[in-house]
Structures are given as structure tokens and as C-alpha cells.
Short mmCIF file of C-alpha atoms in Angstrom, two decimals:
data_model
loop_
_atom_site.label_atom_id
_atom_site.label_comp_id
_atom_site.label_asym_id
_atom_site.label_seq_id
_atom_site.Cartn_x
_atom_site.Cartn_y
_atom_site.Cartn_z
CA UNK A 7 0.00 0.00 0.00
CA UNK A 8 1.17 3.74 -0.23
CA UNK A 9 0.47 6.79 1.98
CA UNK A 10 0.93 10.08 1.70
CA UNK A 11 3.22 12.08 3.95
CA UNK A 12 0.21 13.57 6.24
CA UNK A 13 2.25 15.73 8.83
CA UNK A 14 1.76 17.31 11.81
CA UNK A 15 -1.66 18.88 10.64
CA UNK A 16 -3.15 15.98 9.34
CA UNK A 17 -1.65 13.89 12.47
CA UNK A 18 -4.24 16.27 14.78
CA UNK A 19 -7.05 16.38 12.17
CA UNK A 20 -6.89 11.97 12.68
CA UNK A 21 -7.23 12.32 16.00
CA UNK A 22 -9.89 13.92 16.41
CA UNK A 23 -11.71 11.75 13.90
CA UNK A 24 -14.58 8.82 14.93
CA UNK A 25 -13.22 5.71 16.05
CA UNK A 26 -11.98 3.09 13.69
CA UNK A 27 -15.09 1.06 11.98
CA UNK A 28 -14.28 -2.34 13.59
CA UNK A 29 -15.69 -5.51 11.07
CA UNK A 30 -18.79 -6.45 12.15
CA UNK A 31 -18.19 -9.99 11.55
CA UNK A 32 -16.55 -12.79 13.65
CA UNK A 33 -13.35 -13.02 11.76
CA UNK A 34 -10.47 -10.62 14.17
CA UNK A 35 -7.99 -8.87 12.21
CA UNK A 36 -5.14 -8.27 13.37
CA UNK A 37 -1.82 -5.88 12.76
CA UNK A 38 1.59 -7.02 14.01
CA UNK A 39 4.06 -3.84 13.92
CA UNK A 40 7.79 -4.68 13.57
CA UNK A 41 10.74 -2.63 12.53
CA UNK A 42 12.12 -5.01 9.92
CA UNK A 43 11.91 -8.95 9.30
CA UNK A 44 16.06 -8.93 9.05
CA UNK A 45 17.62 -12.09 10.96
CA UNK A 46 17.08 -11.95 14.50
CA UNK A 47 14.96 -13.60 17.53
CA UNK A 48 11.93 -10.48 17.70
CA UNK A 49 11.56 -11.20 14.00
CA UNK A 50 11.41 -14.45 14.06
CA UNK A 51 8.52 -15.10 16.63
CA UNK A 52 6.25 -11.96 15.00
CA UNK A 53 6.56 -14.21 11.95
CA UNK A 54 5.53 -17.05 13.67
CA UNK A 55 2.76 -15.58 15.85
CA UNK A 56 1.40 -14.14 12.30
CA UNK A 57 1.14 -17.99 11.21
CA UNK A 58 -0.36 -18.86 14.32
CA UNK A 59 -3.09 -16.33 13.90
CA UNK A 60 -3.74 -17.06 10.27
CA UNK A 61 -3.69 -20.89 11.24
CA UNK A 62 -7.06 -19.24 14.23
CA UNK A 63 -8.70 -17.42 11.11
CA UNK A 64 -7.63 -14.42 12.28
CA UNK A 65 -7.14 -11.89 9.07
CA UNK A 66 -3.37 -10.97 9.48
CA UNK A 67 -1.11 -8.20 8.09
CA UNK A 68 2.98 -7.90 9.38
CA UNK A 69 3.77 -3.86 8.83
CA UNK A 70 7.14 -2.78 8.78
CA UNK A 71 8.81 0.64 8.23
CA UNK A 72 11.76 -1.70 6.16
CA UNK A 73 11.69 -2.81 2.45
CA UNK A 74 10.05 -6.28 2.32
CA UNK A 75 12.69 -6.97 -0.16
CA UNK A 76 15.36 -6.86 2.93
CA UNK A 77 13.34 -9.34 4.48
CA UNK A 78 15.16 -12.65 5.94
CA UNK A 79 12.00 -14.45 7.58
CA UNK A 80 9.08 -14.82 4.69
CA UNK A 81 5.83 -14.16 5.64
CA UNK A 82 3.08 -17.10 5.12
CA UNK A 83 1.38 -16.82 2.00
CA UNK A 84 -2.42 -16.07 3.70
CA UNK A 85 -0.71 -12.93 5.51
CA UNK A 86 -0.14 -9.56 4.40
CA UNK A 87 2.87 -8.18 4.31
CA UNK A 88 2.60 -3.86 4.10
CA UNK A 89 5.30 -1.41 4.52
CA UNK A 90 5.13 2.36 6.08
CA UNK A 91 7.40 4.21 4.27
CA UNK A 92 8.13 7.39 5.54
CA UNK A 93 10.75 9.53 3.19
CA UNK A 94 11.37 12.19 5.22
CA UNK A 95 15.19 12.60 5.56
CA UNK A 96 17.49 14.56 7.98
CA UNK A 97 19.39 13.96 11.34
CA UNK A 98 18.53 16.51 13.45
CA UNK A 99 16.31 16.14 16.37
CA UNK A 100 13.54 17.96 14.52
CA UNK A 101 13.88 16.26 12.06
CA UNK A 102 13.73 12.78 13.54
CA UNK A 103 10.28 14.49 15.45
CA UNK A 104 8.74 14.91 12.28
CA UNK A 105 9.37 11.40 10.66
CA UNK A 106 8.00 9.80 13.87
CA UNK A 107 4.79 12.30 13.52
CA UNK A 108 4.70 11.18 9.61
CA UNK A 109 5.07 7.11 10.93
CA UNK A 110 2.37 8.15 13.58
CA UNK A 111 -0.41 9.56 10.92
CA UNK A 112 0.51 6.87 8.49
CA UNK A 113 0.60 3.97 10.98
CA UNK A 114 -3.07 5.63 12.28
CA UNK A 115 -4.66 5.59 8.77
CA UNK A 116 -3.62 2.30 7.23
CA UNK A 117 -4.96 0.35 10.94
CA UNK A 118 -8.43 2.37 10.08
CA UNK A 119 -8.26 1.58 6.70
CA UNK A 120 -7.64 -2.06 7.28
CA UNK A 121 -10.18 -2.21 10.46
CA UNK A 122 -8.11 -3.98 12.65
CA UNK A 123 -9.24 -5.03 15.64
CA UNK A 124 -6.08 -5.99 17.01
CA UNK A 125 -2.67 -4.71 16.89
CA UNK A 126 0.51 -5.78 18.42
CA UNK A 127 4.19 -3.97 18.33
CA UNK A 128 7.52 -5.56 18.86
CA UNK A 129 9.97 -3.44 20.04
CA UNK A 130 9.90 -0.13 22.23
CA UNK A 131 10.22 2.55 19.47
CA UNK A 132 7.29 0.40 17.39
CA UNK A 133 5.14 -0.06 20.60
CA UNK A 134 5.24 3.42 21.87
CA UNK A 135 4.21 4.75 18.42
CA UNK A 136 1.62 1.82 17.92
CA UNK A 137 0.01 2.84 20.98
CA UNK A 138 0.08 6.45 20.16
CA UNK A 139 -1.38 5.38 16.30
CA UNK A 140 -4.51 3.88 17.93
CA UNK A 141 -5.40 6.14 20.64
CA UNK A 142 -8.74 6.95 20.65
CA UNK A 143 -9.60 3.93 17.98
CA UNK A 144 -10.89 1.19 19.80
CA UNK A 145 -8.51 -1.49 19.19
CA UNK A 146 -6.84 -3.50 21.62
CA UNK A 147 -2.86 -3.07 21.54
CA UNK A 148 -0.22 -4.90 22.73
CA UNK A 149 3.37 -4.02 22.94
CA UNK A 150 5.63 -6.84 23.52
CA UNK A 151 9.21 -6.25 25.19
CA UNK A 152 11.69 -8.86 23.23
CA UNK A 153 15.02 -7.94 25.65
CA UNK A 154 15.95 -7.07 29.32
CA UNK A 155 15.45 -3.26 29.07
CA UNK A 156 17.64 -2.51 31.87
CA UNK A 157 20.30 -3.58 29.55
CA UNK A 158 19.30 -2.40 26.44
CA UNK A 159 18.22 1.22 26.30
CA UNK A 160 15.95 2.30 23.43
CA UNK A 161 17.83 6.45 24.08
CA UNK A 162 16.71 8.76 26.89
CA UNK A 163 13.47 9.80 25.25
CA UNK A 164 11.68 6.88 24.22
CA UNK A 165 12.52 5.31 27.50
CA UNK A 166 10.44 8.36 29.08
CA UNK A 167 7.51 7.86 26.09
CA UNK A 168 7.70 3.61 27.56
CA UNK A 169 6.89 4.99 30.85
CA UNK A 170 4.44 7.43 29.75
CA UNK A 171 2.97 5.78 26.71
CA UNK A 172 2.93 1.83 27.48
CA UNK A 173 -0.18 2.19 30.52
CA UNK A 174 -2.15 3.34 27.28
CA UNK A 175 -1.66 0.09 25.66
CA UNK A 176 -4.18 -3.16 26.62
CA UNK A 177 -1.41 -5.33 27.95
CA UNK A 178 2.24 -5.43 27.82
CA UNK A 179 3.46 -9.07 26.71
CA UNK A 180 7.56 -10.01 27.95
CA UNK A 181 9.34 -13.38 28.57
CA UNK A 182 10.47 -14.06 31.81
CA UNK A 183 8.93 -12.40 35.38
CA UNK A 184 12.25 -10.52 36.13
CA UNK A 185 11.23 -8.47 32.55
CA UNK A 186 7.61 -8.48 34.00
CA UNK A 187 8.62 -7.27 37.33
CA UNK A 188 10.85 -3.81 36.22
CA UNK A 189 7.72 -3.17 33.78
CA UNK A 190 5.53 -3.06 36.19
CA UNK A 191 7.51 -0.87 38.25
CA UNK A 192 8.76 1.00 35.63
CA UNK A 193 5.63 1.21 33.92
CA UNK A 194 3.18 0.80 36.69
CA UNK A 195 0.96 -1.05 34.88
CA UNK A 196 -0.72 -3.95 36.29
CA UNK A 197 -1.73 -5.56 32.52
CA UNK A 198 1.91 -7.29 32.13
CA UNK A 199 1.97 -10.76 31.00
CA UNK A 200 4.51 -13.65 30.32
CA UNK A 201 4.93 -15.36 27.35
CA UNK A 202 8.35 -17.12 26.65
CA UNK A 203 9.16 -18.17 23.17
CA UNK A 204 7.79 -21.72 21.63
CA UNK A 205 10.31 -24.17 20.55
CA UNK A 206 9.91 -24.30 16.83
CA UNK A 207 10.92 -27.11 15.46
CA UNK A 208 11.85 -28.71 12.86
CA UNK A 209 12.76 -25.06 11.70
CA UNK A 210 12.09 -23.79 8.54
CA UNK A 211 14.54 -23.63 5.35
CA UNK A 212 15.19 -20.32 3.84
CA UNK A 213 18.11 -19.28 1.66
CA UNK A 214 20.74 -18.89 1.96
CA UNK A 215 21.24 -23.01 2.12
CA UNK A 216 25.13 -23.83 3.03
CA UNK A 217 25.79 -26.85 3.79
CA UNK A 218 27.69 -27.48 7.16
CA UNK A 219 29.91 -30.33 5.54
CA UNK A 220 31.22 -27.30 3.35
CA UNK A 221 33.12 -25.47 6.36
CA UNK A 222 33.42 -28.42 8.88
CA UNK A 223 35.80 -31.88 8.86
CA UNK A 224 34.06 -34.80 9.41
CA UNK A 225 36.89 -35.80 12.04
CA UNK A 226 36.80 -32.67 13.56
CA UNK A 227 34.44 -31.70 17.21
CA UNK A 228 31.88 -28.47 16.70
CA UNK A 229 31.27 -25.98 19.66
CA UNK A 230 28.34 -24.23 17.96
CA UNK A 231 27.28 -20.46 19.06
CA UNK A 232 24.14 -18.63 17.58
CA UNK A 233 24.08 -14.60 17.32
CA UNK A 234 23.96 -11.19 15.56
CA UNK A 235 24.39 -9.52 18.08
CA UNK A 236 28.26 -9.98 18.76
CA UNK A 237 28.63 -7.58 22.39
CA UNK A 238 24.94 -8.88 23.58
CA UNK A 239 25.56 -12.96 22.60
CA UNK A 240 29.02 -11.93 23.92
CA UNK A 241 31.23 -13.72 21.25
CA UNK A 242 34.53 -11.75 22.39
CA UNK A 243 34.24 -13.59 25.83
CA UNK A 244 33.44 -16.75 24.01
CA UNK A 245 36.67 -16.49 21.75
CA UNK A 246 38.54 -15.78 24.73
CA UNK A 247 37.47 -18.85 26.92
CA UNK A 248 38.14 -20.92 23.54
CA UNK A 249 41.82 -19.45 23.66
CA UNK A 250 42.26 -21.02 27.19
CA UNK A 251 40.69 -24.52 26.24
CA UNK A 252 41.85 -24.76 22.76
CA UNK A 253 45.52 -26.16 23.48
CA UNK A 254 43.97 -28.93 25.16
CA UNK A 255 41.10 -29.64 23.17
CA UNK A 256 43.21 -29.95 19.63
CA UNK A 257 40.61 -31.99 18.15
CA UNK A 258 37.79 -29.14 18.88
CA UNK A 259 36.61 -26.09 16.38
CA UNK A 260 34.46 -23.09 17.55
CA UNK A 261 31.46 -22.43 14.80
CA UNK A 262 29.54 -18.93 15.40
CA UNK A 263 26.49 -17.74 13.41
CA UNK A 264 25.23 -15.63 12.02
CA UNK A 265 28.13 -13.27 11.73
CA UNK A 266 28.61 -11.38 8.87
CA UNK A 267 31.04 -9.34 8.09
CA UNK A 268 31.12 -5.68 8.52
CA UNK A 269 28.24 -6.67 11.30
CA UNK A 270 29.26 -4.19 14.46
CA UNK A 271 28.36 -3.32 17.71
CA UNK A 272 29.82 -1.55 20.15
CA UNK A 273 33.05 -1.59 18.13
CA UNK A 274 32.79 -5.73 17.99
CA UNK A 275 33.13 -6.73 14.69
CA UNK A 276 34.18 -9.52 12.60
CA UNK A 277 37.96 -8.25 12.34
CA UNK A 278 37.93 -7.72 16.24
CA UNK A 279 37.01 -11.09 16.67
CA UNK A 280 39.38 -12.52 14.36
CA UNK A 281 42.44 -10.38 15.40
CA UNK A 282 41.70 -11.69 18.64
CA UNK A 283 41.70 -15.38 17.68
CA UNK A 284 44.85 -14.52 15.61
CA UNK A 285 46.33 -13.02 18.76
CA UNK A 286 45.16 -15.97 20.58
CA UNK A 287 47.22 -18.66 17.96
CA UNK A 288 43.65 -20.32 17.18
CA UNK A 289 42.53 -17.99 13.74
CA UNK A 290 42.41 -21.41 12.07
CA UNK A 291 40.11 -23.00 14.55
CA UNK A 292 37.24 -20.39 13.94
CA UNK A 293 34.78 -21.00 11.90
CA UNK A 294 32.43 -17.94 10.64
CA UNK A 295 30.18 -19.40 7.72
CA UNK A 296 28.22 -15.71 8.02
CA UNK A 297 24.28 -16.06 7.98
CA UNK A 298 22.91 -19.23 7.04
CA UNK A 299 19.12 -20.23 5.70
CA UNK A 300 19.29 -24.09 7.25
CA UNK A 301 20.24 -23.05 11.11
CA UNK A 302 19.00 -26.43 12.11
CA UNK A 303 21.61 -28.76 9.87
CA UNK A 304 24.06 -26.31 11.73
CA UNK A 305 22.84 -27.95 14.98
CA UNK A 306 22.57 -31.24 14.43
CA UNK A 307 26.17 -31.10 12.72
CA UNK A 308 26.94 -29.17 16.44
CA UNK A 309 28.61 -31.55 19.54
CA UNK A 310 28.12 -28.88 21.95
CA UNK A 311 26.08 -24.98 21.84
CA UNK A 312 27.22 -22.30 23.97
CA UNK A 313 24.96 -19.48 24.69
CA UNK A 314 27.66 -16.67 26.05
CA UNK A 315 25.20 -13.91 26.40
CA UNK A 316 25.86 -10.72 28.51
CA UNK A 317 22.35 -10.42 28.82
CA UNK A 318 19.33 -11.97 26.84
CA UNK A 319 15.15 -12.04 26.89
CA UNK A 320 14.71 -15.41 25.82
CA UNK A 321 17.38 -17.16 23.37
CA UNK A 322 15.55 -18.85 20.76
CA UNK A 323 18.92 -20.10 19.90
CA UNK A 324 19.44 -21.84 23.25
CA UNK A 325 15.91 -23.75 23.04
CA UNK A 326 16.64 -24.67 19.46
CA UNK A 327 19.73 -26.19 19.98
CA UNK A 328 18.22 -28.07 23.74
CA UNK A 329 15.33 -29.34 20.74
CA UNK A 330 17.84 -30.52 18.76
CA UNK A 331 19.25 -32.84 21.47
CA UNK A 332 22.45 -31.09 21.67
CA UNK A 333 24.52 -30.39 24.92
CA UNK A 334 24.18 -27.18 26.29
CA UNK A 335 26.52 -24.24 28.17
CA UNK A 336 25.05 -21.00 28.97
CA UNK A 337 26.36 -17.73 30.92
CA UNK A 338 23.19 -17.60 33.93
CA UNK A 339 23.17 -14.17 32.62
CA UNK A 340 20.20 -11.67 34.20
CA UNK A 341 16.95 -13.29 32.30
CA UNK A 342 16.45 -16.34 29.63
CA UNK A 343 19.14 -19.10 30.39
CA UNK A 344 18.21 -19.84 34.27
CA UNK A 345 14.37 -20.20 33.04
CA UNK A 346 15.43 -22.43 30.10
CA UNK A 347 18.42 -25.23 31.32
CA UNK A 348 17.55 -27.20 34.30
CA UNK A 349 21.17 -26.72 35.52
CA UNK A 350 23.18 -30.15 35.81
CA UNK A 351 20.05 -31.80 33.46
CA UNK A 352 19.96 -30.77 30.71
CA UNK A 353 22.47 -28.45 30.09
CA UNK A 354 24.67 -26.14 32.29
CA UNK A 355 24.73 -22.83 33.73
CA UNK A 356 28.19 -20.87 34.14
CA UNK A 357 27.47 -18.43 37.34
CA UNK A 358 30.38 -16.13 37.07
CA UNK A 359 30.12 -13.89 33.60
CA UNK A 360 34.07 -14.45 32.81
CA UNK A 361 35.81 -16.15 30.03
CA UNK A 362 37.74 -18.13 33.07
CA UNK A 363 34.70 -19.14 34.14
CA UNK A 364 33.34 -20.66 30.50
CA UNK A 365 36.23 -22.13 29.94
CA UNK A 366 36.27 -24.26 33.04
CA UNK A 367 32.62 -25.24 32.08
CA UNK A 368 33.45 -25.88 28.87
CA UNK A 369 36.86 -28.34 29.30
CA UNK A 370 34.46 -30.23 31.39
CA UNK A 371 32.05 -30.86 28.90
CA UNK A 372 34.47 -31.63 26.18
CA UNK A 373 36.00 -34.07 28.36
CA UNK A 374 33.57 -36.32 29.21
CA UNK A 375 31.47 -37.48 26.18
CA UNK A 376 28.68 -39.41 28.68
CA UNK A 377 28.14 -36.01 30.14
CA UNK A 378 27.29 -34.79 26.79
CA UNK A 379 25.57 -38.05 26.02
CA UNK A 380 23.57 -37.71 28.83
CA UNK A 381 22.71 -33.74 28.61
CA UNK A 382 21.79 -34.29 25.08
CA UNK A 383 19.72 -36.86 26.10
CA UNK A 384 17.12 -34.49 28.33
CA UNK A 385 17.27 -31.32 26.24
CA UNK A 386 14.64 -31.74 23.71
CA UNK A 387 12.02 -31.92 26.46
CA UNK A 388 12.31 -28.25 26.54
CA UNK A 389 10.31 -28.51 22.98
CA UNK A 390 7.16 -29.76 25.59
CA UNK A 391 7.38 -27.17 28.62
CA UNK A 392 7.86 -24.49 25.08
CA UNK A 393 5.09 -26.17 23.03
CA UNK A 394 3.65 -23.89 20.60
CA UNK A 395 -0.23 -24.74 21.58
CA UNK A 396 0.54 -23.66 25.11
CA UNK A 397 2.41 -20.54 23.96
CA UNK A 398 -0.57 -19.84 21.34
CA UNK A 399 -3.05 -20.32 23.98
CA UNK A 400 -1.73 -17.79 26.45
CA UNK A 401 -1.31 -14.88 23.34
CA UNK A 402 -4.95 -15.90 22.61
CA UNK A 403 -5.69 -14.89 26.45
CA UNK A 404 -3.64 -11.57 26.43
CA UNK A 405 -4.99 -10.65 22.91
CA UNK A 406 -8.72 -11.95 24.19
CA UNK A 407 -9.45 -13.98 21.52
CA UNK A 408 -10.97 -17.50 21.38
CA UNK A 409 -9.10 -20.40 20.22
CA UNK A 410 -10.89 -23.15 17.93
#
């Protein structure tokens, strides 16, 4: 579809307009409001939540301010897929006000025009101006929080427009009750709810397709780690507690994905990670493949996954990798890991956030193959505490609609 850049004028004139003319029939319609569909966890489940709607008979669109041609995750045939694109340009912070007025206007008249019933925002900067979009409309919102926000800060304004702006919305949706706790504080809303991630599984196929058997000896042992986000997923403390293990572990390579190159965050990028592998005398034991299509051939080829988060909201890497019986190391970083691995069951928690401290973890579970035998053995039961019905049901609940 394709809007017109309304402004501030036309932003007021909307809002003073009649509500939004709901359907009349039984068939809920709803909006899910996302940033982008690039590679990463948030995207990942609004894709899958917009199959799991269209699977109810719920009418479903996925809006994004990105080019669907970008997109990584692909969108189920029966759902829409629309884009707001605002072309206002500039850098300054007037600037910047203006485009979020122009996303505002535009977000407000494409949910009339489509006459949701429903709408739900991942992200802070998409839920605040979601909720702003509908006031007044009669449709239920729901901003979901995909990340510990004490950890990752959205910028000094839109954390005041959470606290102001997210009461407005119908409930607030996050994964783990540490999350829900600082929202409601934070917040002081009492309409928080918790809904971890499902296990997916088997996951789907998407290109790009590489084969693991391309980058990895059949002879050799994989440590597998998951991430895009290199300073969150912590890969520089990972390469550093593979440097202290790696002398006596020759027969042992370290795999991380996603990583692309040029892919930076906090000044961690590809060439920091490799100069400190070169540094380390192990460059030739890293393996970075860059983004990959068939993630779960990548875990089954795995011996071991290490999740060596700083901080998380709920790793769908870690749960993927427990589904696909693998053995499992995670830092017991502030939320996610602890409410995922039964520690010493199936898989293990690493207390102290240190590369010393992952390494000793780690040369313990490369040593002893019927510990990994045996951890492997009770991960995938995570895929039935994570089952998608369950999950499903309890969106159904927050979004108040009926399953069938």
C-alpha cells in the first residue's frame, strides 16, 4: 500500500476523527508492527505468531517501516505483508520528530483503513508509536518487550515515552517475570503478561542453504554459538574462553552464526574477533560461515552450543539447539538461560560472567562425552514445557481472543 506524507496537521485532524469502523463480523484482524523482518529472535517469533493467527482465522497483516525486499523471515502466504514508508530525511532532532509524527499519521490511517481489531508492536520505538497510532480507535494493543530493558536502552526519550505511553496500551506481553517485574515498576501497569518463546521445530529452510559439511571436517568436534548480536551474545568472551581450552582440546573447532562481516556493535566486529583469535594462535580453529538459511543442519552437525550472552530475553537459539538434542553451556546471565536449562540436566549454567569461568565449564564438557551423552539426552524436552499450543493459547488470552 502507499500513503501520503500527512504531517503534523493531518496527524491532529486523525485524532480527532470517529473511532476506527471495527468488522462487524466474527473473523479478528489483526496488525503485528515490527521494525524489519532482518535475521534476528523479535523477527522471528512476529513471523511465527502471524502464522499462528492465520492458522485461528484471524485476518493478518505484518507492517514494517523496512523494504520487504530486505526481508530474511518470509511471511506465510495467507498474511499480508505492508510497509510504512516514511521519506522524510534529515538527522537533526527535529527532524527525527517529524518522521516519527509522519510514521504516527501513516501507521493511524492504514490500521483504520484495514479495520483492525487488534494490533501488536515488537519493540519499544514500534510499541510506543503503535500505541500512540490507535489512541482513541478502539482497538486492543499490545506491545511486547523482546530484551531485558535494563540492559538495552531504546535512548533517553523513548525510555520516558515507555513509561508514559505503554499504561495506554491493553497489555504489555515479555518473557520471563524478572522483565515483567521492572515493567511493572517501571511502567506501573498492572496488565503485564509472560509469554516465553515456543520451541519451533523442525525449523524452517530459507536461503541462503550452506551446507555445514562445506566449512566443517568430518573428524573434527563443533562448539556451535548462535548470534547477531556480537557484544549482547558476547562472542569476544566466548573467543577468549576458547583461547584457554583450545591447546587442550586440539581436536575441537568453535562455529559462530550468524556473523557477517562488517556486522558491528559496540566496536565488535568480525575483524575484532578474528584479530583476537589470531592473537590468541587459534585464527584457524574459527569457523564464521556468516548467515545461514538451514540453522538447524548447523545444529545437528553441532557436539556442543554455547549461549555466552551478557544479557538476553529469551534465546531462541538456546531452546533450538536443547530441541535438537544437543549439549548445552550458557552464561546464567540476568533473564532467559536460568528459566530455560535445568542446571546439571539438561544443560549447564556458568554463574560467574568471565571467560575463566566458561572455559572451566566448557573443558568439562568436552572431556567427558557421557556427560554430553547424557545432557543431550534431556534437552529436547524443553520442545514440551515451550510447546507452541501452550504458547498460542496464552497470546490468545492476552490478545482476548478464542481459540478453535
Amino acid at each position: 500500500m502507499a500513503y501520503r506524507n500527512w504531517g503534523l496537521v493531518a496527524f491532529l485532524i486523525e485524532m480527532v476523527e470517529e473511532k476506527c469502523p471495527m468488522s462487524d463480523g466474527a473473523k479478528a484482524k489483526v496488525c503485528i508492527i515490527i521494525g524489519s523482518l532482518r535475521a534476528g529472535g523479535a523477527e522471528r517469533v512476529a513471523v511465527w505468531l502471524a502464522d499462528e493467527l492465520d492458522k485461528l482465522g484471524c485476518e493478518v497483516a505484518v507492517v514494517t517501516y523496512s523494504d520487504p525486499i530486505n526481508d530474511f523471515y518470509r511471511v506465510p502466504d495467507a498474511v499480508q505483508r505492508d510497509r510504512i514508508n516514511v521519506s522524510r530525511k534529515g538527522s537533526s532532532l527535529f527532524h527525527k520528530l517529524l518522521r516519527n509524527l509522519d510514521r504516527i499519521t501513516m501507521l493511524r490511517r492504514y490500521i483504520k483503513q484495514s479495520r483492525a481489531s487488534h494490533v501488536i508492536a515488537f519493540m519499544p520505538h514500534e510499541s510506543v508509536l503503535a500505541t500512540v497510532s490507535c489512541f482513541g480507535l478502539g482497538v486492543r494493543v499490545v506491545v511486547s518487550e523482546r530484551n531485558a530493558p535494563w540492559h538495552r536502552s531504546p535512548g533517553k526519550v523513548w525510555e520516558r515515552l515507555r513509561r508514559l505511553v505503554y499504561r495506554f496500551s491493553a497489555a504489555q506481553v515479555v518473557q520471563t517475570d524478572k522483565i515483567a517485574q521492572w515493567l511493572r515498576k517501571e511502567v506501573r501497569s498492572s496488565e503485564v503478561f509472560v509469554i516465553p518463546n515456543a520451541v519451533q521445530w523442525p525449523l524452517v529452510v530459507a536461503d541462503p542453504v550452506i551446507d555445514p559439511s562445506s566449512y566443517l571436517q568430518p573428524e573434527r568436534k563443533i562448539l556451535l554459538a548462535v548470534g547477531s548480536k556480537p557484544f549482547q551474545k558476547g562472542l569476544d568472551l566466548l573467543v577468549d574462553a576458547f583461547s584457554i581450552v583450545a591447546n587442550d582440546h586440539k581436536e575441537w573447532d568453535l562455529v559462530i552464526l550468524p556473523f557477517r562481516a562488517g556486522n558491528s556493535e559496540r566496536h565488535l566486529t568480525t575483524e575484532g574477533i578474528l584479530q583476537s583469535a589470531e592473537s590468541a594462535g587459534i585464527r584457524d580453529r574459527i569457523v564464521l560461515p556468516g548467515f545461514v538459511g538451514n540453522i538447524q543442519s548447523w545444529y545437528e552437525a553441532a557436539d556442543i552450543f554455547v549461549l555466552s550472552s551478557r544479557f538476553e530475553g529469551f534465546p531462541n537459539s538456546l531452546i533450538e539447539a536443547m530441541a535438537a538434542g544437543k549439549a548445552c553451556v550458557a552464561y546464567a546471565c540476568d533473564t532467559g538461560p536460568e528459566e530455560i536449562i535445568r542446571d546439571g540436566i539438561d544443560g549447564l549454567l556458568v554463574r560467574e560472567l568471565t571467560p575463566e569461568a566458561l572455559a572451566c565449564t566448557l573443558s568439562r564438557v568436552m572431556d567427558d562425552p557421557a556427560l554430553r551423552e547424557r545432557l543431550a539426552r534431556e534437552a529436547p524436552h524443553v520442545a514440551e514445557r515451550y510447546a507452541p499450543n501452550s504458547i498460542m493459547t496464552k497470546w490468545c488470552e492476552v490478545l482476548a481472543l478464542e481459540e478453535e
